[in-house]
mmCIF file of C-alpha atoms in Angstrom:
data_model
loop_
_atom_site.group_PDB
_atom_site.id
_atom_site.type_symbol
_atom_site.label_atom_id
_atom_site.label_comp_id
_atom_site.label_asym_id
_atom_site.label_seq_id
_atom_site.Cartn_x
_atom_site.Cartn_y
_atom_site.Cartn_z
ATOM 1 C CA MET A 1 0.000 0.000 0.000
ATOM 2 C CA SER A 2 1.566 3.272 -1.089
ATOM 3 C CA THR A 3 1.339 6.412 0.943
ATOM 4 C CA GLU A 4 1.393 9.844 -0.663
ATOM 5 C CA ILE A 5 3.840 12.259 0.928
ATOM 6 C CA ASP A 6 2.620 15.809 1.414
ATOM 7 C CA GLN A 7 5.399 17.950 -0.055
ATOM 8 C CA THR A 8 3.687 21.295 0.341
ATOM 9 C CA ASP A 9 5.855 22.198 3.343
ATOM 10 C CA ILE A 10 9.159 21.053 1.844
ATOM 11 C CA PRO A 11 11.337 24.085 0.953
ATOM 12 C CA ALA A 12 11.678 24.368 -2.820
ATOM 13 C CA ASN A 13 14.914 26.350 -2.897
ATOM 14 C CA ASP A 14 17.567 27.891 -0.642
ATOM 15 C CA THR A 15 15.531 31.053 -0.116
ATOM 16 C CA ASP A 16 12.591 29.002 1.138
ATOM 17 C CA LYS A 17 14.960 27.114 3.454
ATOM 18 C CA LEU A 18 16.183 30.399 4.927
ATOM 19 C CA ILE A 19 12.641 31.663 5.385
ATOM 20 C CA GLU A 20 11.792 28.440 7.199
ATOM 21 C CA VAL A 21 14.735 28.862 9.591
ATOM 22 C CA LEU A 22 14.914 32.633 10.009
ATOM 23 C CA GLY A 23 11.440 33.873 9.153
ATOM 24 C CA LEU A 24 10.353 37.156 7.594
ATOM 25 C CA THR A 25 9.989 40.613 9.074
ATOM 26 C CA ASN A 26 8.228 43.890 8.317
ATOM 27 C CA ASN A 27 10.734 45.786 10.455
ATOM 28 C CA ILE A 28 13.524 47.156 8.265
ATOM 29 C CA ASN A 29 15.752 47.430 11.332
ATOM 30 C CA GLU A 30 15.693 43.636 11.634
ATOM 31 C CA ALA A 31 16.124 42.833 7.939
ATOM 32 C CA GLY A 32 19.274 41.522 6.249
ATOM 33 C CA TYR A 33 18.184 40.618 2.718
ATOM 34 C CA ILE A 34 15.434 41.799 0.399
ATOM 35 C CA LEU A 35 13.861 38.836 -1.398
ATOM 36 C CA PRO A 36 12.895 38.953 -5.102
ATOM 37 C CA ASP A 37 9.245 39.572 -4.181
ATOM 38 C CA GLY A 38 10.169 42.487 -1.893
ATOM 39 C CA ARG A 39 9.779 40.663 1.405
ATOM 40 C CA LEU A 40 12.468 41.006 4.094
ATOM 41 C CA LEU A 41 14.494 38.149 5.560
ATOM 42 C CA HIS A 42 14.679 38.376 9.350
ATOM 43 C CA LEU A 43 18.225 38.462 10.784
ATOM 44 C CA ASP A 44 17.395 39.752 14.292
ATOM 45 C CA ARG A 45 19.794 42.642 13.707
ATOM 46 C CA SER A 46 18.913 44.523 16.905
ATOM 47 C CA ASN A 47 19.308 41.508 19.212
ATOM 48 C CA CYS A 48 22.970 41.285 20.215
ATOM 49 C CA PHE A 49 22.502 37.681 21.369
ATOM 50 C CA LYS A 50 20.622 36.310 18.344
ATOM 51 C CA ARG A 51 21.529 38.574 15.428
ATOM 52 C CA LYS A 52 23.265 37.126 12.403
ATOM 53 C CA ASN A 53 25.496 38.763 9.853
ATOM 54 C CA HIS A 54 25.099 38.218 6.142
ATOM 55 C CA LEU A 55 27.727 35.478 5.951
ATOM 56 C CA ASP A 56 26.117 33.582 8.837
ATOM 57 C CA VAL A 57 23.064 33.040 6.657
ATOM 58 C CA LEU A 58 25.012 30.806 4.261
ATOM 59 C CA LYS A 59 26.204 28.625 7.123
ATOM 60 C CA LEU A 60 22.603 27.512 7.618
ATOM 61 C CA LEU A 61 22.464 25.839 4.197
ATOM 62 C CA PRO A 62 23.490 22.227 3.495
ATOM 63 C CA ALA A 63 25.528 23.238 0.432
ATOM 64 C CA PHE A 64 27.980 25.164 2.615
ATOM 65 C CA LEU A 65 28.336 22.603 5.397
ATOM 66 C CA GLY A 66 31.681 20.848 5.539
ATOM 67 C CA GLN A 67 33.362 22.884 2.815
ATOM 68 C CA GLU A 68 37.097 23.191 3.215
ATOM 69 C CA HIS A 69 37.475 26.965 3.135
ATOM 70 C CA SER A 70 35.749 29.572 5.257
ATOM 71 C CA ILE A 71 32.779 31.358 3.741
ATOM 72 C CA ILE A 72 33.920 34.689 2.286
ATOM 73 C CA ASP A 73 32.267 37.671 0.615
ATOM 74 C CA THR A 74 32.557 36.223 -2.900
ATOM 75 C CA ASP A 75 30.646 33.117 -1.752
ATOM 76 C CA MET A 76 27.932 35.388 -0.417
ATOM 77 C CA ILE A 77 27.777 37.449 -3.622
ATOM 78 C CA ALA A 78 27.522 34.320 -5.796
ATOM 79 C CA PHE A 79 24.684 33.116 -3.563
ATOM 80 C CA MET A 80 22.978 36.516 -3.795
ATOM 81 C CA ALA A 81 23.136 36.282 -7.597
ATOM 82 C CA LYS A 82 21.772 32.741 -7.669
ATOM 83 C CA GLU A 83 18.874 33.504 -5.336
ATOM 84 C CA LYS A 84 18.412 37.098 -6.610
ATOM 85 C CA LEU A 85 18.782 38.573 -3.113
ATOM 86 C CA VAL A 86 19.620 42.189 -2.243
ATOM 87 C CA ARG A 87 21.890 42.576 0.770
ATOM 88 C CA PHE A 88 20.518 45.260 3.054
ATOM 89 C CA CYS A 89 21.938 47.084 6.089
ATOM 90 C CA ILE A 90 19.829 49.740 7.777
ATOM 91 C CA ASP A 91 23.031 51.481 8.879
ATOM 92 C CA GLY A 92 23.588 52.571 5.295
ATOM 93 C CA LYS A 93 24.473 49.881 2.767
ATOM 94 C CA ILE A 94 22.686 48.146 -0.106
ATOM 95 C CA HIS A 95 24.501 45.542 -2.183
ATOM 96 C CA THR A 96 23.278 43.805 -5.340
ATOM 97 C CA ALA A 97 24.734 41.003 -7.463
ATOM 98 C CA VAL A 98 22.088 41.049 -10.201
ATOM 99 C CA LYS A 99 19.633 43.693 -11.340
ATOM 100 C CA PRO A 100 16.916 44.131 -8.685
ATOM 101 C CA THR A 101 13.385 43.027 -9.493
ATOM 102 C CA SER A 102 10.667 45.680 -9.667
ATOM 103 C CA ALA A 103 9.486 44.585 -6.198
ATOM 104 C CA GLN A 104 12.998 44.942 -4.764
ATOM 105 C CA LEU A 105 13.413 48.324 -6.426
ATOM 106 C CA ARG A 106 10.154 49.544 -4.895
ATOM 107 C CA LYS A 107 11.273 48.335 -1.469
ATOM 108 C CA ILE A 108 14.647 50.077 -1.824
ATOM 109 C CA TYR A 109 12.905 53.280 -2.852
ATOM 110 C CA THR A 110 10.445 53.061 0.054
ATOM 111 C CA VAL A 111 13.321 52.676 2.513
ATOM 112 C CA LEU A 112 15.635 55.324 1.069
ATOM 113 C CA ALA A 113 13.291 58.010 -0.252
ATOM 114 C CA TYR A 114 12.444 59.612 3.080
ATOM 115 C CA ARG A 115 15.681 59.031 4.946
ATOM 116 C CA SER A 116 18.207 61.820 5.281
ATOM 117 C CA ASN A 117 21.166 59.594 6.158
ATOM 118 C CA PRO A 118 23.287 58.539 3.171
ATOM 119 C CA PHE A 119 23.269 55.000 1.820
ATOM 120 C CA GLU A 120 26.074 53.364 -0.123
ATOM 121 C CA ILE A 121 24.863 51.283 -3.058
ATOM 122 C CA ILE A 122 27.339 48.661 -4.241
ATOM 123 C CA ILE A 123 26.686 47.030 -7.607
ATOM 124 C CA SER A 124 28.514 43.752 -8.217
ATOM 125 C CA ASN A 125 28.247 40.957 -10.724
ATOM 126 C CA ALA A 126 27.879 37.285 -9.819
ATOM 127 C CA ALA A 127 31.650 36.777 -9.692
ATOM 128 C CA GLY A 128 31.978 39.492 -7.048
ATOM 129 C CA MET A 129 33.527 42.172 -9.242
ATOM 130 C CA THR A 130 32.375 45.678 -8.350
ATOM 131 C CA LEU A 131 30.702 47.373 -11.327
ATOM 132 C CA ALA A 132 29.831 50.656 -9.614
ATOM 133 C CA GLN A 133 29.407 52.345 -6.252
ATOM 134 C CA HIS A 134 27.116 55.246 -5.405
ATOM 135 C CA THR A 135 26.342 57.203 -2.261
ATOM 136 C CA VAL A 136 22.753 58.483 -2.211
ATOM 137 C CA SER A 137 20.489 60.344 0.184
ATOM 138 C CA GLY A 138 16.746 60.423 -0.398
ATOM 139 C CA PRO A 139 17.012 59.419 -4.088
ATOM 140 C CA SER A 140 14.133 59.594 -6.543
ATOM 141 C CA MET A 141 12.885 56.434 -8.240
ATOM 142 C CA SER A 142 14.364 57.595 -11.549
ATOM 143 C CA ALA A 143 17.745 58.072 -9.886
ATOM 144 C CA LEU A 144 17.644 54.501 -8.562
ATOM 145 C CA VAL A 145 16.615 53.163 -11.970
ATOM 146 C CA ASN A 146 19.601 54.932 -13.539
ATOM 147 C CA ILE A 147 21.960 53.511 -10.910
ATOM 148 C CA PHE A 148 20.885 49.932 -11.554
ATOM 149 C CA ASN A 149 21.078 50.416 -15.312
ATOM 150 C CA ALA A 150 24.709 49.367 -14.825
ATOM 151 C CA TYR A 151 23.365 45.848 -15.346
ATOM 152 C CA ALA A 152 21.886 46.791 -18.704
ATOM 153 C CA ALA A 153 25.253 47.521 -20.320
ATOM 154 C CA LYS A 154 26.179 45.056 -23.038
ATOM 155 C CA GLU A 155 29.820 45.112 -22.011
ATOM 156 C CA GLN A 156 30.386 45.477 -18.290
ATOM 157 C CA GLY A 157 34.030 46.457 -18.645
ATOM 158 C CA HIS A 158 34.370 49.050 -15.895
ATOM 159 C CA PHE A 159 35.616 47.280 -12.803
ATOM 160 C CA SER A 160 37.470 48.396 -9.717
ATOM 161 C CA GLU A 161 41.192 48.036 -10.445
ATOM 162 C CA ASP A 162 41.820 47.792 -6.693
ATOM 163 C CA GLU A 163 40.142 44.365 -6.750
ATOM 164 C CA PHE A 164 42.771 42.981 -9.139
ATOM 165 C CA CYS A 165 46.511 42.591 -9.186
ATOM 166 C CA ILE A 166 48.843 41.378 -11.891
ATOM 167 C CA GLU A 167 51.944 39.228 -11.507
ATOM 168 C CA GLU A 168 54.416 37.816 -13.968
ATOM 169 C CA ASP A 169 57.054 35.155 -14.263
ATOM 170 C CA GLU A 170 59.296 34.116 -17.105
ATOM 171 C CA ASN A 171 56.461 32.807 -19.251
ATOM 172 C CA TYR A 172 53.164 34.319 -18.094
ATOM 173 C CA PHE A 173 51.263 37.346 -16.875
ATOM 174 C CA THR A 174 48.604 36.297 -14.350
ATOM 175 C CA LEU A 175 45.565 38.181 -13.070
ATOM 176 C CA THR A 176 44.461 37.651 -9.468
ATOM 177 C CA PHE A 177 41.047 38.622 -8.131
ATOM 178 C CA ARG A 178 41.881 39.925 -4.654
ATOM 179 C CA PRO A 179 38.537 39.381 -2.845
ATOM 180 C CA ALA A 180 38.718 35.647 -3.534
ATOM 181 C CA MET A 181 42.553 35.493 -3.675
ATOM 182 C CA ARG A 182 42.235 33.485 -6.870
ATOM 183 C CA THR A 183 44.077 33.553 -10.182
ATOM 184 C CA VAL A 184 41.402 34.093 -12.825
ATOM 185 C CA ALA A 185 43.415 34.681 -16.005
ATOM 186 C CA ARG A 186 46.826 34.290 -17.536
ATOM 187 C CA MET A 187 48.570 35.390 -20.714
ATOM 188 C CA ASN A 188 51.394 33.547 -22.457
ATOM 189 C CA LYS A 189 54.111 36.125 -23.064
ATOM 190 C CA LYS A 190 55.261 34.535 -26.319
ATOM 191 C CA SER A 191 51.987 33.578 -27.986
ATOM 192 C CA LYS A 192 49.917 36.392 -26.369
ATOM 193 C CA MET A 193 47.187 33.775 -25.853
ATOM 194 C CA ILE A 194 44.863 34.518 -22.909
ATOM 195 C CA LYS A 195 43.052 31.961 -20.798
ATOM 196 C CA ILE A 196 40.422 33.479 -18.529
ATOM 197 C CA GLU A 197 37.682 32.000 -16.361
ATOM 198 C CA PRO A 198 34.277 32.357 -18.056
ATOM 199 C CA THR A 199 32.791 34.388 -15.183
ATOM 200 C CA PHE A 200 35.646 36.903 -15.521
ATOM 201 C CA LYS A 201 35.572 37.184 -19.310
ATOM 202 C CA ALA A 202 34.272 40.757 -19.073
ATOM 203 C CA ALA A 203 37.524 41.705 -17.298
ATOM 204 C CA THR A 204 39.663 40.832 -20.334
ATOM 205 C CA GLN A 205 40.060 44.486 -21.309
ATOM 206 C CA LEU A 206 41.144 45.365 -17.781
ATOM 207 C CA PHE A 207 43.669 42.517 -17.845
ATOM 208 C CA MET A 208 45.164 43.853 -21.067
ATOM 209 C CA LYS A 209 45.339 47.337 -19.590
ATOM 210 C CA LEU A 210 47.205 46.086 -16.515
ATOM 211 C CA VAL A 211 49.606 44.066 -18.681
ATOM 212 C CA LYS A 212 50.359 47.185 -20.734
ATOM 213 C CA GLN A 213 50.966 49.220 -17.578
ATOM 214 C CA SER A 214 53.267 46.539 -16.212
ATOM 215 C CA ARG A 215 55.333 46.507 -19.384
ATOM 216 C CA ALA A 216 55.556 50.311 -19.389
ATOM 217 C CA GLU A 217 56.926 50.304 -15.842
ATOM 218 C CA GLN A 218 59.751 47.931 -16.715
#
């Protein structure tokens, strides 16, 4: 005799798992992430005994249990991109890894429009590269739309040079992405052939620029 299992309460994705564990809130002072539908994930930010930071959230998920390295910002940003989450800090920071949904944009506007304190908006891509940074105070909706149009560019080639460093040996130039401390590209000095990780392909122009600068300094 077969028994049907009621799967209505089984979390469908990582966001649902987090909602199940952490819950939702209407209090922006307690929120840590804005979900794609505009709801706020509860991080107990004002409770010094229970509050969680944004990296702590990932530690609650099975995919991050038992991994060899510590969870770092680039892990968080990749997760934000996958789940389409907006990182939110009431003390003045908003961080995106993909273009916000219309519901997220409305929530951001509602929070920022009537606040006099400045907010820093950090726009990253899924790999963790910073595309743009803005400091705003009481922005209009059109101003926010323009800020997030950074994701609409066909070629996102304007990255923060501070996030990259270039090294060379006898045969190669290599490009290291500092936030993850990972080599993401290399160029053969003789053949000029470049091998670059797919998620960092948009940084090819920056790599070439840094190679040129390195040669000029020699």
